[in-house]
Coordinates of C-alpha atoms and ligand atoms in Angstrom, one line a residue:
X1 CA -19.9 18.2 33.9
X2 CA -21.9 18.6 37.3
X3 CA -20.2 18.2 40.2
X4 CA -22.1 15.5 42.3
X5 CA -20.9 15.8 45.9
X6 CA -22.7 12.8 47.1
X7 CA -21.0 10.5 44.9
X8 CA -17.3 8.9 45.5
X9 CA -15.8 11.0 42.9
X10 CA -15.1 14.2 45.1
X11 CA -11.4 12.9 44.5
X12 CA -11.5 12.2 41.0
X13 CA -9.0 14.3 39.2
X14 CA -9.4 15.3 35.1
X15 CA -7.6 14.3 32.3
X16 CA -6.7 17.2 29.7
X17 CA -5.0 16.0 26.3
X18 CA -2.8 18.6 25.5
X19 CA -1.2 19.7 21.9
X20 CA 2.4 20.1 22.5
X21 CA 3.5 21.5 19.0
X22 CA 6.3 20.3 16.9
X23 CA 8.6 20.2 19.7
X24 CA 10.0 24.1 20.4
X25 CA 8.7 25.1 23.7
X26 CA 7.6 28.4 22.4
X27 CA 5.5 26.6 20.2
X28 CA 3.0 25.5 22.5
X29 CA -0.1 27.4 23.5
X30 CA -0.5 29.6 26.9
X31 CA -2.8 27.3 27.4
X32 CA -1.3 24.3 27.3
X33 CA 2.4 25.4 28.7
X34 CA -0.2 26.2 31.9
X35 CA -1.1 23.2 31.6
X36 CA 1.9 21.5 31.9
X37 CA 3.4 23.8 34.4
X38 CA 0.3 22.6 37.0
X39 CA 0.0 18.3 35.9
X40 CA 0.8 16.0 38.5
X41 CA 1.1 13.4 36.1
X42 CA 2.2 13.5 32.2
X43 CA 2.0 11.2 30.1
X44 CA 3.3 11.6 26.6
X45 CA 4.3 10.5 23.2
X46 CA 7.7 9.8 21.6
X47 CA 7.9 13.4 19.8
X48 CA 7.7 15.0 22.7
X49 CA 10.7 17.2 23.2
X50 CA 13.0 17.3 26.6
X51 CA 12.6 21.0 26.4
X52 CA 9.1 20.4 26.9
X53 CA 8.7 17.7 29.4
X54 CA 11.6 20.1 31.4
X55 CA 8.4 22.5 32.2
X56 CA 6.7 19.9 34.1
X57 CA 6.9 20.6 37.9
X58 CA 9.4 18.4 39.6
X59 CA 7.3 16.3 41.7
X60 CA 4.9 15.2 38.7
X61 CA 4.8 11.7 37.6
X62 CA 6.5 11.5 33.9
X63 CA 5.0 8.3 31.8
X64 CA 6.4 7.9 28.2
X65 CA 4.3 5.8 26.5
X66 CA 5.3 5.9 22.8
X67 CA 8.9 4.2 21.3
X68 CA 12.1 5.0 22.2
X69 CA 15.8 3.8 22.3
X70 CA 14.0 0.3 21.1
X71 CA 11.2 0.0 23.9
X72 CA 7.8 -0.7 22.2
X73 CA 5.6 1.9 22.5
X74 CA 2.4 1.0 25.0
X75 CA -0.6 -0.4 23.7
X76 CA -3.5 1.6 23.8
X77 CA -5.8 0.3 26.0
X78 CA -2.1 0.2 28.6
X79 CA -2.9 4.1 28.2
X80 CA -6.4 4.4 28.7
X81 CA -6.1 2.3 31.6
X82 CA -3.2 4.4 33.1
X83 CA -4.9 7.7 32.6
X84 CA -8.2 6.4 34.4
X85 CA -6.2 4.7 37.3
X86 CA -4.0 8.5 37.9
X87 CA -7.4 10.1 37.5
X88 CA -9.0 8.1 40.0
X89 CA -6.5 8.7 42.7
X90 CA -7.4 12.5 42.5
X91 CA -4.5 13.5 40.4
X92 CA -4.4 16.8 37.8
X93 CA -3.8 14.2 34.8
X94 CA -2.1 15.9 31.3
X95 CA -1.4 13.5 28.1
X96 CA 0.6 15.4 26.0
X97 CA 0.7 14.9 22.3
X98 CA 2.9 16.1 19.7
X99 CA 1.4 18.6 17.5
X100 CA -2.3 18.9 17.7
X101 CA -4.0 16.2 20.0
X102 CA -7.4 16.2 17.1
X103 CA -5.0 15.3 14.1
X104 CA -4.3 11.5 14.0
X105 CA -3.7 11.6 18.0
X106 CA -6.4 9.2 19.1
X107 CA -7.7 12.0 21.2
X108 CA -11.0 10.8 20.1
X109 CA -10.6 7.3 21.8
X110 CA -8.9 8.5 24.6
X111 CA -12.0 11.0 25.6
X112 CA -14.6 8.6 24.7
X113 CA -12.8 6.1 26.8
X114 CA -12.5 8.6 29.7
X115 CA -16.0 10.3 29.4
X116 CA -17.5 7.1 29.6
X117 CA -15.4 6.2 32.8
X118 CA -17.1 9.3 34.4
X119 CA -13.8 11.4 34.0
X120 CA -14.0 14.9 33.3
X121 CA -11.9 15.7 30.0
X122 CA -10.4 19.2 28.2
X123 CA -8.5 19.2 24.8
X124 CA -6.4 21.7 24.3
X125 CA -5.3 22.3 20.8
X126 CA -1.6 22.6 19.6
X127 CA 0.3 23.9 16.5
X128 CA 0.0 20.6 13.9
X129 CA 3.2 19.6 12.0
X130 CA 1.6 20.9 8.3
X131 CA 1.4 24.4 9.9
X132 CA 4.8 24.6 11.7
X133 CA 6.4 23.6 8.7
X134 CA 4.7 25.9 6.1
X135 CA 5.4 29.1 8.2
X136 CA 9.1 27.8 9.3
X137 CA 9.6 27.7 4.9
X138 CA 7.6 30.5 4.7
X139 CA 4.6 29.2 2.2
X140 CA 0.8 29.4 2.9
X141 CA -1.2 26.0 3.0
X142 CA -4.2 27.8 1.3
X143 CA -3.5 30.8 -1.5
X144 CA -6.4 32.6 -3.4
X145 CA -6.3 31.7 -6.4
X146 CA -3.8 29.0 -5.8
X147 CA -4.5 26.5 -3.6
X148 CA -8.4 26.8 -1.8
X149 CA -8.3 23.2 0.0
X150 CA -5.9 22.2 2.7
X151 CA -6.9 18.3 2.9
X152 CA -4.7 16.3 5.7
X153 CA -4.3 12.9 5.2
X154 CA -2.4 10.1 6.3
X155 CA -0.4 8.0 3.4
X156 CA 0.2 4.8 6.2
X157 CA -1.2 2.0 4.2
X158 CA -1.7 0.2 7.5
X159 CA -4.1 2.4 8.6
X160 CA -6.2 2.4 4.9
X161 CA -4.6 5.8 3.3
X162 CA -7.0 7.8 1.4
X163 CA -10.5 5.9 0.0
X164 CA -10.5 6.5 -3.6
X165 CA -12.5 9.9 -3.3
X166 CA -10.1 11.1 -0.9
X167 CA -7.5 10.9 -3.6
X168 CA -9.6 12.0 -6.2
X169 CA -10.0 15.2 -4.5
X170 CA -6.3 15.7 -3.4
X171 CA -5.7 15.6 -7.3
X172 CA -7.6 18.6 -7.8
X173 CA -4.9 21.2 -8.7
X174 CA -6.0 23.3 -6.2
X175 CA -5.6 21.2 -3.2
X176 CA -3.0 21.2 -0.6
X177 CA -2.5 17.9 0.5
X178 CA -1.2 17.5 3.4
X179 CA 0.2 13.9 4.0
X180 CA 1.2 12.5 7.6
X181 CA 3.2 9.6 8.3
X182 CA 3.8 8.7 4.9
X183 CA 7.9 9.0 4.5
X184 CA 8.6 5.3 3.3
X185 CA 5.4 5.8 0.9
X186 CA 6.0 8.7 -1.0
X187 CA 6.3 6.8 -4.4
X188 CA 2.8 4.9 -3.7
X189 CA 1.0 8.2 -2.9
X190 CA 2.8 10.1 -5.8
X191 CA 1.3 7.2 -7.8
X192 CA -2.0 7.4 -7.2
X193 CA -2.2 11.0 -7.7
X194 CA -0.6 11.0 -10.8
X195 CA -2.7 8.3 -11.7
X196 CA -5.8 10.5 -10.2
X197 CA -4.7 13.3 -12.9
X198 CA -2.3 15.5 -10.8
X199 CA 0.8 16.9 -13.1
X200 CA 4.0 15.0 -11.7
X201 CA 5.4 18.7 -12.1
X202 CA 3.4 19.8 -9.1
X203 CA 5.4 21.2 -6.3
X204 CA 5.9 18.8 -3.8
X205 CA 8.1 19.2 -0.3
X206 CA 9.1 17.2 2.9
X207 CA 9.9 18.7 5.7
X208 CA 11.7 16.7 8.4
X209 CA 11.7 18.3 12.0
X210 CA 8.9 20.8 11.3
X211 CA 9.2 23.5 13.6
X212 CA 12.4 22.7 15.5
X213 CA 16.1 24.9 14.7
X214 CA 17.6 21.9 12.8
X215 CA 14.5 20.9 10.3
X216 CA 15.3 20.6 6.8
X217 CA 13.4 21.1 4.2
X218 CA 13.5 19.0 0.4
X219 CA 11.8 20.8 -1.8
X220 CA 10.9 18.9 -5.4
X221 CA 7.9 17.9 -7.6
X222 CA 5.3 14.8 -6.9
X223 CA 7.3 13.1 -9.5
X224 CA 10.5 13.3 -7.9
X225 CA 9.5 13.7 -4.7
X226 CA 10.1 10.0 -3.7
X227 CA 13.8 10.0 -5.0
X228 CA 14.8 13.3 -2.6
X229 CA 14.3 12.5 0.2
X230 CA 15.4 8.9 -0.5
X231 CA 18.7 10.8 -1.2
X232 CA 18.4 12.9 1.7
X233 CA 17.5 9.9 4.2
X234 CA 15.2 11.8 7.1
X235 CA 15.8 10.2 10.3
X236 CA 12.9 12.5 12.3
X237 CA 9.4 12.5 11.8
X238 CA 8.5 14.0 8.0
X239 CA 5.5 15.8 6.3
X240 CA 4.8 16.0 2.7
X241 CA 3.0 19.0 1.7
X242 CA 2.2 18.6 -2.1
X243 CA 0.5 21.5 -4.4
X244 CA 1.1 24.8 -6.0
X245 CA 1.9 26.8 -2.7
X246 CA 5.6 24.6 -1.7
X247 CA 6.6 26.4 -4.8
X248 CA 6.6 29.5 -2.8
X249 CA 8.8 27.6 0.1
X250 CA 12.1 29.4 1.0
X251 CA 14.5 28.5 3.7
X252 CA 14.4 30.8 6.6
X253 CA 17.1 33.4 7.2
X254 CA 17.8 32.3 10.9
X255 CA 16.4 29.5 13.4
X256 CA 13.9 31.1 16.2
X257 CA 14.8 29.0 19.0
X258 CA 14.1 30.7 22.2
X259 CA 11.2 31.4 24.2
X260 CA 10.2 34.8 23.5
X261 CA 10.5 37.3 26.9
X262 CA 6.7 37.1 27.2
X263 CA 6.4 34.0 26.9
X264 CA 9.1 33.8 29.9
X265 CA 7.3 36.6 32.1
X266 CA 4.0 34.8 31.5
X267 CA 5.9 31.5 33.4
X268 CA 7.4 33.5 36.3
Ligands
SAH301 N1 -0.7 15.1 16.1 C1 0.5 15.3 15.3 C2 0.6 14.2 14.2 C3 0.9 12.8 14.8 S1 1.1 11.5 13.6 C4 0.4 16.7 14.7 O1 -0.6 17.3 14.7 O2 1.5 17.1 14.1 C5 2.8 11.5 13.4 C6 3.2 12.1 12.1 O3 3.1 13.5 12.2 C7 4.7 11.9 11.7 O4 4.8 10.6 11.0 C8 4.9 13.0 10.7 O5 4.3 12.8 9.5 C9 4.1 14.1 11.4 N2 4.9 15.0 12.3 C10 4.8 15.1 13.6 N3 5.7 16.0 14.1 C11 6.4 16.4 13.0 C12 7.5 17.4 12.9 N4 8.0 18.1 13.9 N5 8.0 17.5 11.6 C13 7.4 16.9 10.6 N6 6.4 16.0 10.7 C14 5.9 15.8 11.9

Protein backbone atom coordinates (compact mmCIF):
# COMPACT_ATOMS: atom_id res chain seq x y z
CA UNK A 1 0.00 0.00 0.00
CA UNK A 2 1.41 3.64 -0.55
CA UNK A 3 2.73 5.26 2.03
CA UNK A 4 0.88 8.70 2.36
CA UNK A 5 3.05 11.04 4.55
CA UNK A 6 0.59 13.75 4.69
CA UNK A 7 -2.01 11.69 6.27
CA UNK A 8 -2.28 10.84 10.26
CA UNK A 9 -1.29 7.37 9.73
CA UNK A 10 2.57 7.86 9.76
CA UNK A 11 2.05 5.88 13.19
CA UNK A 12 -0.15 3.31 12.04
CA UNK A 13 1.40 -0.06 12.69
CA UNK A 14 0.40 -3.44 10.44
CA UNK A 15 -1.32 -6.34 11.28
CA UNK A 16 0.26 -9.76 9.88
CA UNK A 17 -1.86 -13.01 10.54
CA UNK A 18 0.41 -15.55 10.99
CA UNK A 19 0.19 -19.55 10.61
CA UNK A 20 1.60 -21.01 13.69
CA UNK A 21 1.47 -24.80 12.69
CA UNK A 22 0.20 -27.57 14.73
CA UNK A 23 1.87 -26.48 17.76
CA UNK A 24 5.89 -27.66 17.58
CA UNK A 25 7.97 -24.65 17.35
CA UNK A 26 9.90 -26.13 14.63
CA UNK A 27 6.95 -26.31 12.70
CA UNK A 28 6.47 -22.89 11.96
CA UNK A 29 7.84 -21.06 9.01
CA UNK A 30 11.13 -18.71 8.99
CA UNK A 31 8.85 -16.47 8.20
CA UNK A 32 6.58 -16.48 10.63
CA UNK A 33 8.98 -17.49 13.73
CA UNK A 34 10.52 -13.84 12.44
CA UNK A 35 7.55 -12.75 12.86
CA UNK A 36 6.86 -13.56 16.17
CA UNK A 37 10.36 -12.86 17.36
CA UNK A 38 9.76 -8.85 16.29
CA UNK A 39 5.51 -8.40 17.30
CA UNK A 40 4.84 -6.00 19.89
CA UNK A 41 1.60 -7.34 20.32
CA UNK A 42 0.18 -11.09 19.73
CA UNK A 43 -2.78 -12.11 19.74
CA UNK A 44 -3.74 -15.72 19.38
CA UNK A 45 -5.95 -18.59 19.40
CA UNK A 46 -6.48 -21.40 21.96
CA UNK A 47 -4.17 -23.99 19.98
CA UNK A 48 -1.45 -22.05 20.26
CA UNK A 49 1.25 -23.74 22.03
CA UNK A 50 3.44 -22.18 25.14
CA UNK A 51 6.47 -23.25 23.27
CA UNK A 52 5.36 -20.86 20.77
CA UNK A 53 4.07 -17.91 22.46
CA UNK A 54 7.68 -18.39 24.58
CA UNK A 55 9.39 -16.77 21.23
CA UNK A 56 7.58 -13.66 21.55
CA UNK A 57 9.96 -10.85 22.95
CA UNK A 58 9.33 -10.06 26.53
CA UNK A 59 8.01 -6.71 26.34
CA UNK A 60 5.13 -7.62 23.70
CA UNK A 61 1.64 -7.46 24.68
CA UNK A 62 0.16 -11.29 24.74
CA UNK A 63 -3.84 -11.30 24.09
CA UNK A 64 -5.52 -14.83 24.09
CA UNK A 65 -8.60 -14.58 22.52
CA UNK A 66 -9.85 -18.09 21.96
CA UNK A 67 -11.21 -20.66 25.19
CA UNK A 68 -9.41 -21.77 27.78
CA UNK A 69 -9.53 -23.21 31.43
CA UNK A 70 -13.52 -22.27 30.94
CA UNK A 71 -13.22 -18.45 29.73
CA UNK A 72 -15.32 -17.92 26.58
CA UNK A 73 -13.47 -17.39 23.74
CA UNK A 74 -13.83 -13.42 22.39
CA UNK A 75 -16.31 -12.59 19.95
CA UNK A 76 -15.17 -11.62 16.74
CA UNK A 77 -15.85 -8.33 16.15
CA UNK A 78 -13.96 -8.03 20.26
CA UNK A 79 -10.86 -9.11 17.90
CA UNK A 80 -11.17 -7.01 14.98
CA UNK A 81 -11.69 -4.23 17.22
CA UNK A 82 -8.50 -5.05 19.33
CA UNK A 83 -6.23 -5.51 16.32
CA UNK A 84 -7.36 -2.05 14.78
CA UNK A 85 -7.04 -0.19 18.22
CA UNK A 86 -3.01 -1.94 18.70
CA UNK A 87 -2.58 -1.05 15.08
CA UNK A 88 -3.57 2.45 15.52
CA UNK A 89 -1.30 3.23 18.36
CA UNK A 90 1.75 2.37 15.90
CA UNK A 91 2.37 -1.08 17.20
CA UNK A 92 3.99 -4.20 14.99
CA UNK A 93 0.54 -6.18 15.39
CA UNK A 94 0.90 -10.38 14.90
CA UNK A 95 -2.49 -12.64 15.30
CA UNK A 96 -1.31 -15.90 15.32
CA UNK A 97 -3.37 -18.78 14.29
CA UNK A 98 -3.00 -22.40 14.72
CA UNK A 99 -2.19 -24.18 11.59
CA UNK A 100 -2.67 -22.21 8.44
CA UNK A 101 -4.29 -18.76 9.00
CA UNK A 102 -6.36 -19.40 5.04
CA UNK A 103 -7.94 -22.82 6.34
CA UNK A 104 -11.21 -22.13 8.41
CA UNK A 105 -9.15 -19.24 10.40
CA UNK A 106 -11.35 -16.25 9.55
CA UNK A 107 -8.28 -14.68 8.04
CA UNK A 108 -10.58 -13.54 5.37
CA UNK A 109 -12.71 -11.36 7.73
CA UNK A 110 -10.06 -10.28 9.69
CA UNK A 111 -8.10 -8.63 6.50
CA UNK A 112 -11.26 -7.42 4.98
CA UNK A 113 -12.01 -5.86 8.28
CA UNK A 114 -8.49 -4.37 8.59
CA UNK A 115 -8.00 -3.34 4.84
CA UNK A 116 -10.93 -1.50 4.99
CA UNK A 117 -9.93 0.31 8.22
CA UNK A 118 -6.89 1.56 6.17
CA UNK A 119 -4.48 -1.04 7.96
CA UNK A 120 -1.77 -2.48 6.02
CA UNK A 121 -2.07 -6.45 6.31
CA UNK A 122 0.43 -9.69 5.42
CA UNK A 123 -0.59 -13.48 5.75
CA UNK A 124 1.87 -15.61 6.36
CA UNK A 125 0.96 -19.17 5.69
CA UNK A 126 1.55 -22.13 8.25
CA UNK A 127 1.74 -25.97 8.16
CA UNK A 128 -2.30 -27.05 8.28
CA UNK A 129 -3.28 -29.86 10.65
CA UNK A 130 -4.18 -32.42 7.46
CA UNK A 131 -0.51 -32.06 6.46
CA UNK A 132 1.29 -32.32 9.87
CA UNK A 133 -0.62 -35.34 10.51
CA UNK A 134 -0.11 -37.22 7.14
CA UNK A 135 3.70 -36.77 7.19
CA UNK A 136 3.88 -37.34 11.23
CA UNK A 137 1.96 -41.16 10.07
CA UNK A 138 3.90 -41.18 7.20
CA UNK A 139 0.93 -41.31 4.37
CA UNK A 140 0.61 -38.89 1.29
CA UNK A 141 -2.78 -36.86 1.10
CA UNK A 142 -2.65 -37.23 -2.80
CA UNK A 143 -1.13 -40.78 -4.47
CA UNK A 144 -1.06 -41.34 -8.37
CA UNK A 145 -3.18 -43.64 -9.01
CA UNK A 146 -4.68 -43.64 -5.60
CA UNK A 147 -6.02 -40.74 -4.32
CA UNK A 148 -5.87 -37.38 -7.06
CA UNK A 149 -8.20 -34.94 -4.86
CA UNK A 150 -7.28 -33.65 -1.49
CA UNK A 151 -10.77 -31.82 -0.63
CA UNK A 152 -10.76 -30.06 3.08
CA UNK A 153 -13.88 -29.69 4.61
CA UNK A 154 -15.34 -28.95 7.70
CA UNK A 155 -18.00 -31.75 9.16
CA UNK A 156 -19.38 -28.76 12.06
CA UNK A 157 -23.04 -28.97 11.29
CA UNK A 158 -23.18 -25.43 12.82
CA UNK A 159 -21.36 -24.06 10.32
CA UNK A 160 -23.51 -25.93 7.21
CA UNK A 161 -20.93 -29.09 6.60
CA UNK A 162 -20.58 -30.00 3.02
CA UNK A 163 -23.64 -28.78 0.45
CA UNK A 164 -24.75 -31.98 -1.15
CA UNK A 165 -22.13 -31.62 -4.13
CA UNK A 166 -19.39 -31.26 -1.68
CA UNK A 167 -20.27 -34.70 -0.47
CA UNK A 168 -20.91 -36.14 -3.62
CA UNK A 169 -17.49 -35.45 -4.66
CA UNK A 170 -15.66 -36.50 -1.36
CA UNK A 171 -17.44 -39.99 -2.24
CA UNK A 172 -15.42 -40.32 -5.25
CA UNK A 173 -12.96 -43.11 -4.42
CA UNK A 174 -10.31 -41.16 -5.27
CA UNK A 175 -10.74 -38.32 -2.97
CA UNK A 176 -8.98 -37.47 0.22
CA UNK A 177 -11.25 -35.89 2.33
CA UNK A 178 -9.98 -34.02 4.70
CA UNK A 179 -12.49 -33.26 7.54
CA UNK A 180 -11.89 -30.41 10.25
CA UNK A 181 -13.59 -29.98 13.41
CA UNK A 182 -15.80 -32.81 13.04
CA UNK A 183 -14.80 -35.31 16.17
CA UNK A 184 -18.30 -35.50 17.81
CA UNK A 185 -19.70 -36.07 14.03
CA UNK A 186 -17.93 -38.75 12.66
CA UNK A 187 -21.06 -41.07 12.40
CA UNK A 188 -23.17 -38.15 10.55
CA UNK A 189 -20.35 -37.63 7.98
CA UNK A 190 -19.60 -41.39 7.65
CA UNK A 191 -23.29 -41.53 6.85
CA UNK A 192 -23.63 -39.37 4.23
CA UNK A 193 -20.75 -40.70 2.44
CA UNK A 194 -21.80 -44.04 2.60
CA UNK A 195 -25.01 -42.90 1.62
CA UNK A 196 -23.12 -40.88 -1.34
CA UNK A 197 -21.64 -44.43 -2.53
CA UNK A 198 -18.31 -44.52 -0.61
CA UNK A 199 -17.40 -48.33 0.56
CA UNK A 200 -17.69 -48.29 4.46
CA UNK A 201 -14.39 -50.40 4.03
CA UNK A 202 -12.51 -47.23 3.01
CA UNK A 203 -9.56 -46.34 5.08
CA UNK A 204 -10.39 -43.86 7.47
CA UNK A 205 -8.02 -42.22 10.35
CA UNK A 206 -8.17 -39.56 13.23
CA UNK A 207 -5.40 -38.10 14.29
CA UNK A 208 -5.55 -36.23 17.62
CA UNK A 209 -2.51 -33.75 18.34
CA UNK A 210 -1.26 -33.61 14.71
CA UNK A 211 2.12 -32.66 14.67
CA UNK A 212 2.99 -32.52 18.33
CA UNK A 213 5.37 -35.65 20.25
CA UNK A 214 2.29 -37.05 22.03
CA UNK A 215 -0.42 -37.23 18.98
CA UNK A 216 -2.06 -40.44 18.42
CA UNK A 217 -3.21 -41.79 15.74
CA UNK A 218 -6.70 -44.28 15.24
CA UNK A 219 -6.54 -45.76 12.27
CA UNK A 220 -9.98 -47.74 10.99
CA UNK A 221 -12.49 -47.71 8.11
CA UNK A 222 -15.40 -44.97 7.42
CA UNK A 223 -17.62 -47.59 8.79
CA UNK A 224 -15.97 -47.94 12.00
CA UNK A 225 -14.41 -44.97 12.21
CA UNK A 226 -17.05 -43.34 14.60
CA UNK A 227 -16.78 -46.30 17.16
CA UNK A 228 -12.67 -45.74 17.51
CA UNK A 229 -12.19 -42.97 18.53
CA UNK A 230 -15.40 -43.05 20.64
CA UNK A 231 -13.31 -45.80 22.30
CA UNK A 232 -10.30 -43.92 22.32
CA UNK A 233 -11.95 -40.55 23.72
CA UNK A 234 -9.52 -37.58 22.07
CA UNK A 235 -9.38 -34.80 24.37
CA UNK A 236 -7.15 -32.38 21.78
CA UNK A 237 -8.14 -31.07 18.63
CA UNK A 238 -8.78 -34.13 15.96
CA UNK A 239 -8.61 -34.61 12.02
CA UNK A 240 -10.26 -37.17 10.05
CA UNK A 241 -8.44 -37.98 6.99
CA UNK A 242 -10.73 -40.54 5.05
CA UNK A 243 -9.59 -42.46 1.53
CA UNK A 244 -7.31 -45.02 0.19
CA UNK A 245 -3.92 -43.28 1.16
CA UNK A 246 -4.56 -43.67 5.59
CA UNK A 247 -4.14 -47.27 4.51
CA UNK A 248 -0.55 -46.47 4.07
CA UNK A 249 -0.36 -44.68 7.72
CA UNK A 250 2.25 -46.10 10.02
CA UNK A 251 3.21 -44.86 13.44
CA UNK A 252 6.51 -43.13 13.39
CA UNK A 253 9.67 -44.70 14.83
CA UNK A 254 10.50 -41.73 17.30
CA UNK A 255 8.92 -38.14 18.12
CA UNK A 256 10.92 -35.10 16.46
CA UNK A 257 10.59 -32.67 19.06
CA UNK A 258 13.26 -30.20 18.94
CA UNK A 259 14.12 -27.33 17.02
CA UNK A 260 16.59 -28.39 14.56
CA UNK A 261 20.32 -26.50 15.06
CA UNK A 262 19.40 -24.31 12.04
CA UNK A 263 16.56 -23.43 12.92
CA UNK A 264 18.33 -22.30 16.35
CA UNK A 265 21.27 -20.43 14.58
CA UNK A 266 18.76 -18.72 12.34
CA UNK A 267 17.15 -17.20 15.97
CA UNK A 268 20.48 -16.17 17.44
N1 LIG B 1 -6.26 -23.25 10.81
C1 LIG B 1 -6.22 -24.58 11.38
C2 LIG B 1 -7.59 -25.16 11.54
C3 LIG B 1 -8.47 -24.41 12.52
S1 LIG B 1 -10.07 -25.15 12.75
C4 LIG B 1 -5.30 -25.46 10.54
O1 LIG B 1 -4.94 -25.06 9.43
O2 LIG B 1 -4.93 -26.54 11.00
C5 LIG B 1 -9.78 -26.17 14.19
C6 LIG B 1 -9.75 -27.62 13.79
O3 LIG B 1 -8.53 -27.90 13.15
C7 LIG B 1 -9.82 -28.59 14.93
O4 LIG B 1 -11.16 -28.85 15.31
C8 LIG B 1 -9.19 -29.83 14.32
O5 LIG B 1 -10.10 -30.48 13.46
C9 LIG B 1 -8.12 -29.21 13.44
N2 LIG B 1 -6.80 -29.14 14.11
C10 LIG B 1 -6.12 -28.02 14.41
N3 LIG B 1 -4.93 -28.35 14.97
C11 LIG B 1 -4.86 -29.69 15.00
C12 LIG B 1 -3.90 -30.63 15.44
N4 LIG B 1 -2.73 -30.26 15.96
N5 LIG B 1 -4.19 -31.94 15.33
C13 LIG B 1 -5.35 -32.36 14.79
N6 LIG B 1 -6.30 -31.51 14.35
C14 LIG B 1 -6.07 -30.21 14.45
Amino acid sequence: MPHDIEAQDTRTGRVRLVGAGPGPADLLTVRALRAVETAQALLYDALISPEVLALAPAACVKIQTGKRAGRASMAQTTINRLMLRLARRGLDVVRLKGGDPSVFGRVGEERAFLEAHGIETEVVPGVTAACAAAAQFGFPLTHRGEARRLLIATATVSSGALADEGWAAAADPQTTLALYMGRDQIAAAAERLTGQGRSPATPAIAVENAGHPGARAIASTLGGLAEAVAAAGPTGPVVLLIGEVAARAAVPSAARDRIPAALKSLRS
